PDB file of C-alpha atoms in Angstrom:
ATOM      1  CA  GLY A1032      78.938  69.342 140.943  1.00 91.00           C
ATOM      2  CA  CYS A1033      77.961  68.282 137.735  1.00 95.00           C
ATOM      3  CA  THR A1034      75.037  65.897 136.021  1.00 97.00           C
ATOM      4  CA  ILE A1035      76.070  63.506 133.355  1.00 98.00           C
ATOM      5  CA  THR A1036      72.580  61.462 132.202  1.00 97.00           C
ATOM      6  CA  ASP A1037      71.080  59.436 129.247  1.00 97.00           C
ATOM      7  CA  SER A1038      74.141  59.131 126.624  1.00 96.00           C
ATOM      8  CA  THR A1039      74.078  56.478 124.577  1.00 95.00           C
ATOM      9  CA  ALA A1040      78.216  57.172 124.010  1.00 95.00           C
ATOM     10  CA  GLY A1041      78.616  56.293 127.933  1.00 96.00           C
ATOM     11  CA  GLY A1042      79.190  59.267 130.803  1.00 97.00           C
ATOM     12  CA  ALA A1043      82.249  60.594 130.660  1.00 97.00           C
ATOM     13  CA  THR A1044      85.998  59.415 130.048  1.00 97.00           C
ATOM     14  CA  ASN A1045      89.343  60.647 131.138  1.00 98.00           C
ATOM     15  CA  SER A1046      87.740  62.842 133.292  1.00 97.00           C
ATOM     16  CA  VAL A1047      87.932  63.843 137.308  1.00 98.00           C
ATOM     17  CA  LEU A1048      84.450  64.036 138.687  1.00 98.00           C
ATOM     18  CA  HIS A1049      83.621  65.381 141.990  1.00 97.00           C
ATOM     19  CA  ARG A1050      79.996  65.132 143.534  1.00 98.00           C
ATOM     20  CA  CYS A1051      78.356  64.308 140.410  1.00 98.00           C
ATOM     21  CA  VAL A1052      75.641  62.271 139.244  1.00 98.00           C
ATOM     22  CA  ILE A1053      76.188  59.853 136.630  1.00 98.00           C
ATOM     23  CA  ARG A1054      72.704  58.519 135.820  1.00 98.00           C
ATOM     24  CA  GLY A1055      71.599  56.135 132.913  1.00 98.00           C
ATOM     25  CA  ASN A1056      73.990  56.468 130.136  1.00 98.00           C
ATOM     26  CA  THR A1057      74.420  53.712 127.865  1.00 98.00           C
ATOM     27  CA  ALA A1058      77.999  52.238 126.472  1.00 98.00           C
ATOM     28  CA  THR A1059      79.814  48.802 125.051  1.00 97.00           C
ATOM     29  CA  SER A1060      82.056  49.169 127.905  1.00 96.00           C
ATOM     30  CA  GLY A1061      82.430  51.546 131.167  1.00 97.00           C
ATOM     31  CA  GLY A1062      78.487  52.720 130.276  1.00 97.00           C
ATOM     32  CA  GLY A1063      78.689  55.463 133.531  1.00 98.00           C
ATOM     33  CA  LEU A1064      82.844  56.160 133.272  1.00 98.00           C
ATOM     34  CA  VAL A1065      85.751  55.156 132.274  1.00 98.00           C
ATOM     35  CA  ASP A1066      89.388  55.987 132.958  1.00 98.00           C
ATOM     36  CA  CYS A1067      88.073  58.878 135.575  1.00 98.00           C
ATOM     37  CA  VAL A1068      88.632  59.831 139.297  1.00 98.00           C
ATOM     38  CA  ALA A1069      85.654  60.296 141.087  1.00 98.00           C
ATOM     39  CA  ASP A1070      85.078  61.131 144.235  1.00 97.00           C
ATOM     40  CA  ASN A1071      81.640  61.691 146.509  1.00 98.00           C
ATOM     41  CA  CYS A1072      79.615  60.339 143.570  1.00 98.00           C
ATOM     42  CA  LEU A1073      76.336  58.964 142.777  1.00 98.00           C
ATOM     43  CA  ILE A1074      76.820  56.265 139.508  1.00 98.00           C
ATOM     44  CA  VAL A1075      73.240  54.306 138.959  1.00 98.00           C
ATOM     45  CA  GLY A1076      71.696  52.967 136.330  1.00 98.00           C
ATOM     46  CA  ASN A1077      74.012  52.857 133.892  1.00 98.00           C
ATOM     47  CA  THR A1078      74.864  50.333 131.350  1.00 98.00           C
ATOM     48  CA  ALA A1079      77.776  48.249 129.795  1.00 97.00           C
ATOM     49  CA  SER A1080      75.843  46.612 126.485  1.00 97.00           C
ATOM     50  CA  THR A1081      78.657  44.204 125.416  1.00 96.00           C
ATOM     51  CA  GLY A1082      81.415  44.806 127.684  1.00 95.00           C
ATOM     52  CA  ASP A1083      82.265  45.227 131.685  1.00 96.00           C
ATOM     53  CA  GLY A1084      81.787  47.721 133.982  1.00 97.00           C
ATOM     54  CA  GLY A1085      78.460  48.962 133.894  1.00 98.00           C
ATOM     55  CA  GLY A1086      78.864  51.947 136.108  1.00 98.00           C
ATOM     56  CA  ALA A1087      82.632  52.205 135.889  1.00 98.00           C
ATOM     57  CA  LEU A1088      85.144  51.144 134.107  1.00 98.00           C
ATOM     58  CA  ARG A1089      89.413  51.290 134.980  1.00 97.00           C
ATOM     59  CA  CYS A1090      88.585  54.354 137.015  1.00 97.00           C
ATOM     60  CA  SER A1091      89.683  55.559 140.611  1.00 97.00           C
ATOM     61  CA  LEU A1092      86.695  55.638 142.927  1.00 97.00           C
ATOM     62  CA  SER A1093      85.962  56.873 146.540  1.00 97.00           C
ATOM     63  CA  GLN A1094      83.286  57.452 148.775  1.00 98.00           C
ATOM     64  CA  CYS A1095      80.685  56.839 145.663  1.00 98.00           C
ATOM     65  CA  THR A1096      77.253  55.355 145.960  1.00 98.00           C
ATOM     66  CA  ILE A1097      77.099  52.756 142.892  1.00 98.00           C
ATOM     67  CA  TYR A1098      73.915  51.414 142.124  1.00 98.00           C
ATOM     68  CA  GLY A1099      71.429  49.428 139.976  1.00 98.00           C
ATOM     69  CA  ASN A1100      74.167  49.603 136.776  1.00 98.00           C
ATOM     70  CA  ALA A1101      74.712  46.432 134.607  1.00 98.00           C
ATOM     71  CA  SER A1102      77.255  44.806 132.794  1.00 97.00           C
ATOM     72  CA  ALA A1103      76.898  41.740 129.658  1.00 96.00           C
ATOM     73  CA  HIS A1104      80.182  40.421 131.280  1.00 96.00           C
ATOM     74  CA  ALA A1105      81.385  41.539 134.468  1.00 96.00           C
ATOM     75  CA  GLY A1106      81.575  44.285 137.134  1.00 95.00           C
ATOM     76  CA  GLY A1107      78.069  45.524 136.852  1.00 97.00           C
ATOM     77  CA  GLY A1108      78.982  48.161 139.224  1.00 97.00           C
ATOM     78  CA  SER A1109      82.921  48.739 138.932  1.00 97.00           C
ATOM     79  CA  TYR A1110      85.326  46.850 136.675  1.00 97.00           C
ATOM     80  CA  GLY A1111      88.928  46.827 137.467  1.00 95.00           C
ATOM     81  CA  GLY A1112      90.749  50.598 139.154  1.00 94.00           C
ATOM     82  CA  THR A1113      90.275  51.622 142.602  1.00 95.00           C
ATOM     83  CA  ASN A1114      87.345  51.190 145.066  1.00 96.00           C
ATOM     84  CA  ASP A1115      87.969  53.235 148.321  1.00 96.00           C
ATOM     85  CA  ASN A1116      84.926  54.030 150.993  1.00 97.00           C
ATOM     86  CA  CYS A1117      82.610  52.998 148.464  1.00 97.00           C
ATOM     87  CA  ILE A1118      78.644  51.018 148.437  1.00 98.00           C
ATOM     88  CA  VAL A1119      78.570  48.879 145.457  1.00 97.00           C
ATOM     89  CA  CYS A1120      75.441  47.136 145.594  1.00 97.00           C
ATOM     90  CA  GLY A1121      72.436  46.270 143.314  1.00 98.00           C
ATOM     91  CA  ASN A1122      74.202  46.135 139.966  1.00 98.00           C
ATOM     92  CA  THR A1123      73.949  43.134 137.719  1.00 98.00           C
ATOM     93  CA  ALA A1124      76.319  41.069 135.105  1.00 97.00           C
ATOM     94  CA  ALA A1125      76.978  37.934 133.955  1.00 96.00           C
ATOM     95  CA  SER A1126      79.228  37.189 136.405  1.00 93.00           C
ATOM     96  CA  GLU A1127      81.094  39.328 139.374  1.00 94.00           C
ATOM     97  CA  PRO A1128      78.087  41.857 139.605  1.00 96.00           C
ATOM     98  CA  ASN A1129      79.081  44.253 142.233  1.00 96.00           C
ATOM     99  CA  ILE A1130      83.240  44.440 141.990  1.00 93.00           C
ATOM    100  CA  SER A1131      85.244  42.679 139.541  1.00 93.00           C
ATOM    101  CA  ASN A1132      89.059  42.456 139.205  1.00 90.00           C
ATOM    102  CA  SER A1133      89.508  45.586 141.130  1.00 84.00           C
ATOM    103  CA  VAL A1134      93.358  46.786 141.924  1.00 83.00           C
ATOM    104  CA  THR A1135      92.493  47.640 145.049  1.00 84.00           C
ATOM    105  CA  LYS A1136      88.845  47.650 147.125  1.00 88.00           C
ATOM    106  CA  ARG A1137      89.280  49.042 150.599  1.00 89.00           C
ATOM    107  CA  SER A1138      86.437  49.875 152.966  1.00 93.00           C
ATOM    108  CA  CYS A1139      83.627  48.884 150.471  1.00 95.00           C
ATOM    109  CA  PHE A1140      80.268  47.752 151.185  1.00 96.00           C
ATOM    110  CA  THR A1141      78.564  45.276 148.758  1.00 96.00           C
ATOM    111  CA  GLY A1142      75.303  44.202 150.901  1.00 96.00           C
ATOM    112  CA  ASP A1143      72.248  46.267 152.036  1.00 98.00           C
ATOM    113  CA  PRO A1144      73.494  49.456 153.021  1.00 98.00           C
ATOM    114  CA  LEU A1145      69.850  50.594 154.014  1.00 98.00           C
ATOM    115  CA  PHE A1146      69.164  53.052 151.439  1.00 98.00           C
ATOM    116  CA  VAL A1147      66.285  55.917 152.650  1.00 97.00           C
ATOM    117  CA  ASP A1148      64.339  54.869 149.132  1.00 97.00           C
ATOM    118  CA  ALA A1149      66.242  53.556 146.462  1.00 97.00           C
ATOM    119  CA  ALA A1150      63.500  52.616 144.954  1.00 96.00           C
ATOM    120  CA  ASN A1151      62.323  56.520 144.151  1.00 97.00           C
ATOM    121  CA  GLY A1152      65.942  57.591 144.232  1.00 96.00           C
ATOM    122  CA  ASP A1153      66.645  58.348 147.820  1.00 97.00           C
ATOM    123  CA  PHE A1154      70.141  56.756 148.249  1.00 98.00           C
ATOM    124  CA  ARG A1155      70.447  58.911 151.843  1.00 97.00           C
ATOM    125  CA  LEU A1156      71.811  56.196 154.447  1.00 97.00           C
ATOM    126  CA  GLN A1157      68.720  55.325 157.050  1.00 97.00           C
ATOM    127  CA  GLY A1158      70.164  55.793 160.524  1.00 96.00           C
ATOM    128  CA  ALA A1159      70.487  51.827 161.376  1.00 97.00           C
ATOM    129  CA  SER A1160      73.138  52.204 158.021  1.00 98.00           C
ATOM    130  CA  PRO A1161      75.747  49.259 158.421  1.00 98.00           C
ATOM    131  CA  CYS A1162      77.943  52.038 156.434  1.00 98.00           C
ATOM    132  CA  ILE A1163      77.805  54.670 158.851  1.00 98.00           C
ATOM    133  CA  ASP A1164      81.563  55.524 160.708  1.00 97.00           C
ATOM    134  CA  MET A1165      82.577  52.257 158.429  1.00 97.00           C
ATOM    135  CA  GLY A1166      85.419  54.018 156.384  1.00 96.00           C
ATOM    136  CA  ASN A1167      89.076  54.526 156.501  1.00 96.00           C
ATOM    137  CA  ASN A1168      89.505  58.396 157.176  1.00 96.00           C
ATOM    138  CA  ARG A1169      92.859  57.747 155.548  1.00 93.00           C
ATOM    139  CA  ASN A1170      91.193  57.112 151.999  1.00 91.00           C
ATOM    140  CA  ALA A1171      88.441  60.031 152.078  1.00 92.00           C
ATOM    141  CA  LEU A1172      88.644  62.369 149.606  1.00 90.00           C
ATOM    142  CA  GLY A1173      86.690  65.939 149.800  1.00 90.00           C
ATOM    143  CA  GLU A1174      85.591  68.088 152.830  1.00 94.00           C
ATOM    144  CA  THR A1175      82.292  67.587 151.433  1.00 96.00           C
ATOM    145  CA  ASP A1176      79.731  65.083 150.692  1.00 97.00           C
ATOM    146  CA  ILE A1177      77.542  65.020 147.463  1.00 97.00           C
ATOM    147  CA  ARG A1178      74.927  67.158 149.050  1.00 96.00           C
ATOM    148  CA  GLY A1179      77.224  69.545 150.069  1.00 96.00           C
ATOM    149  CA  ASN A1180      77.502  68.396 153.728  1.00 95.00           C
ATOM    150  CA  ALA A1181      80.963  68.018 156.074  1.00 95.00           C
ATOM    151  CA  ARG A1182      82.286  64.973 154.610  1.00 93.00           C
ATOM    152  CA  ILE A1183      83.233  63.662 158.214  1.00 94.00           C
ATOM    153  CA  GLN A1184      80.876  63.572 160.856  1.00 92.00           C
ATOM    154  CA  ASN A1185      81.159  61.816 164.337  1.00 92.00           C
ATOM    155  CA  GLY A1186      84.878  60.999 163.765  1.00 95.00           C
ATOM    156  CA  VAL A1187      84.614  58.453 160.474  1.00 96.00           C
ATOM    157  CA  VAL A1188      83.909  58.822 157.670  1.00 97.00           C
ATOM    158  CA  ASP A1189      80.740  56.729 156.058  1.00 98.00           C
ATOM    159  CA  LEU A1190      80.681  54.840 153.053  1.00 98.00           C
ATOM    160  CA  GLY A1191      78.858  56.167 150.035  1.00 98.00           C
ATOM    161  CA  ALA A1192      77.853  59.419 148.314  1.00 98.00           C
ATOM    162  CA  TYR A1193      76.129  60.265 151.546  1.00 98.00           C
ATOM    163  CA  GLU A1194      77.312  61.207 154.927  1.00 97.00           C
ATOM    164  CA  PHE A1195      74.754  60.517 157.382  1.00 97.00           C
ATOM    165  CA  THR A1196      73.230  63.712 159.131  1.00 90.00           C
ATOM    166  CA  LEU A1197      70.712  63.277 161.870  1.00 79.00           C
ATOM    167  CA  PRO A1198      67.258  65.244 161.104  1.00 69.00           C
ATOM    168  CA  THR A1199      67.702  68.996 162.274  1.00 61.00           C
ATOM    169  CA  ALA A1200      64.457  69.505 164.627  1.00 54.00           C
ATOM    170  CA  ILE A1201      62.358  72.617 163.628  1.00 62.00           C
ATOM    171  CA  GLY A1202      61.524  75.192 166.607  1.00 58.00           C
ATOM    172  CA  SER A1203      57.966  75.871 167.864  1.00 49.00           C
TER     173      SER A1203
END
């Protein structure tokens, strides 16, 4: 449940992260994460200024949302490592902007996931999102999403850090 933000030495290295936000970090390679295990995390706006892996470099990522990261070379979102049940989109790089050189990539989405309002930092899924109920339960880690909601609802895990939940009605 940590937040790692605005570091000029990169976000985290050799760490295990659960339900964390990694935002706005910069390093020569692996701007957000390097050699980490992360689940149910939001990895957004990180930069690898001269190398690979703007968001993550050689990491094991599960149910993560990786958006708006940049790399000078390849893998603006994720370079190397594994990616399971992740949304990896909107990243930039000289080549392969989202996922590059991945050892394993299972049930990942690189198209438009229909976030509620990515421009204003709301990466929850809209009701019409193609990422709802599209994950693989065998690869799901953690019992709760980044906000603490039950990780699997409607029988199948959603892709990314946020499990879709219906709005609750307020009684009169």
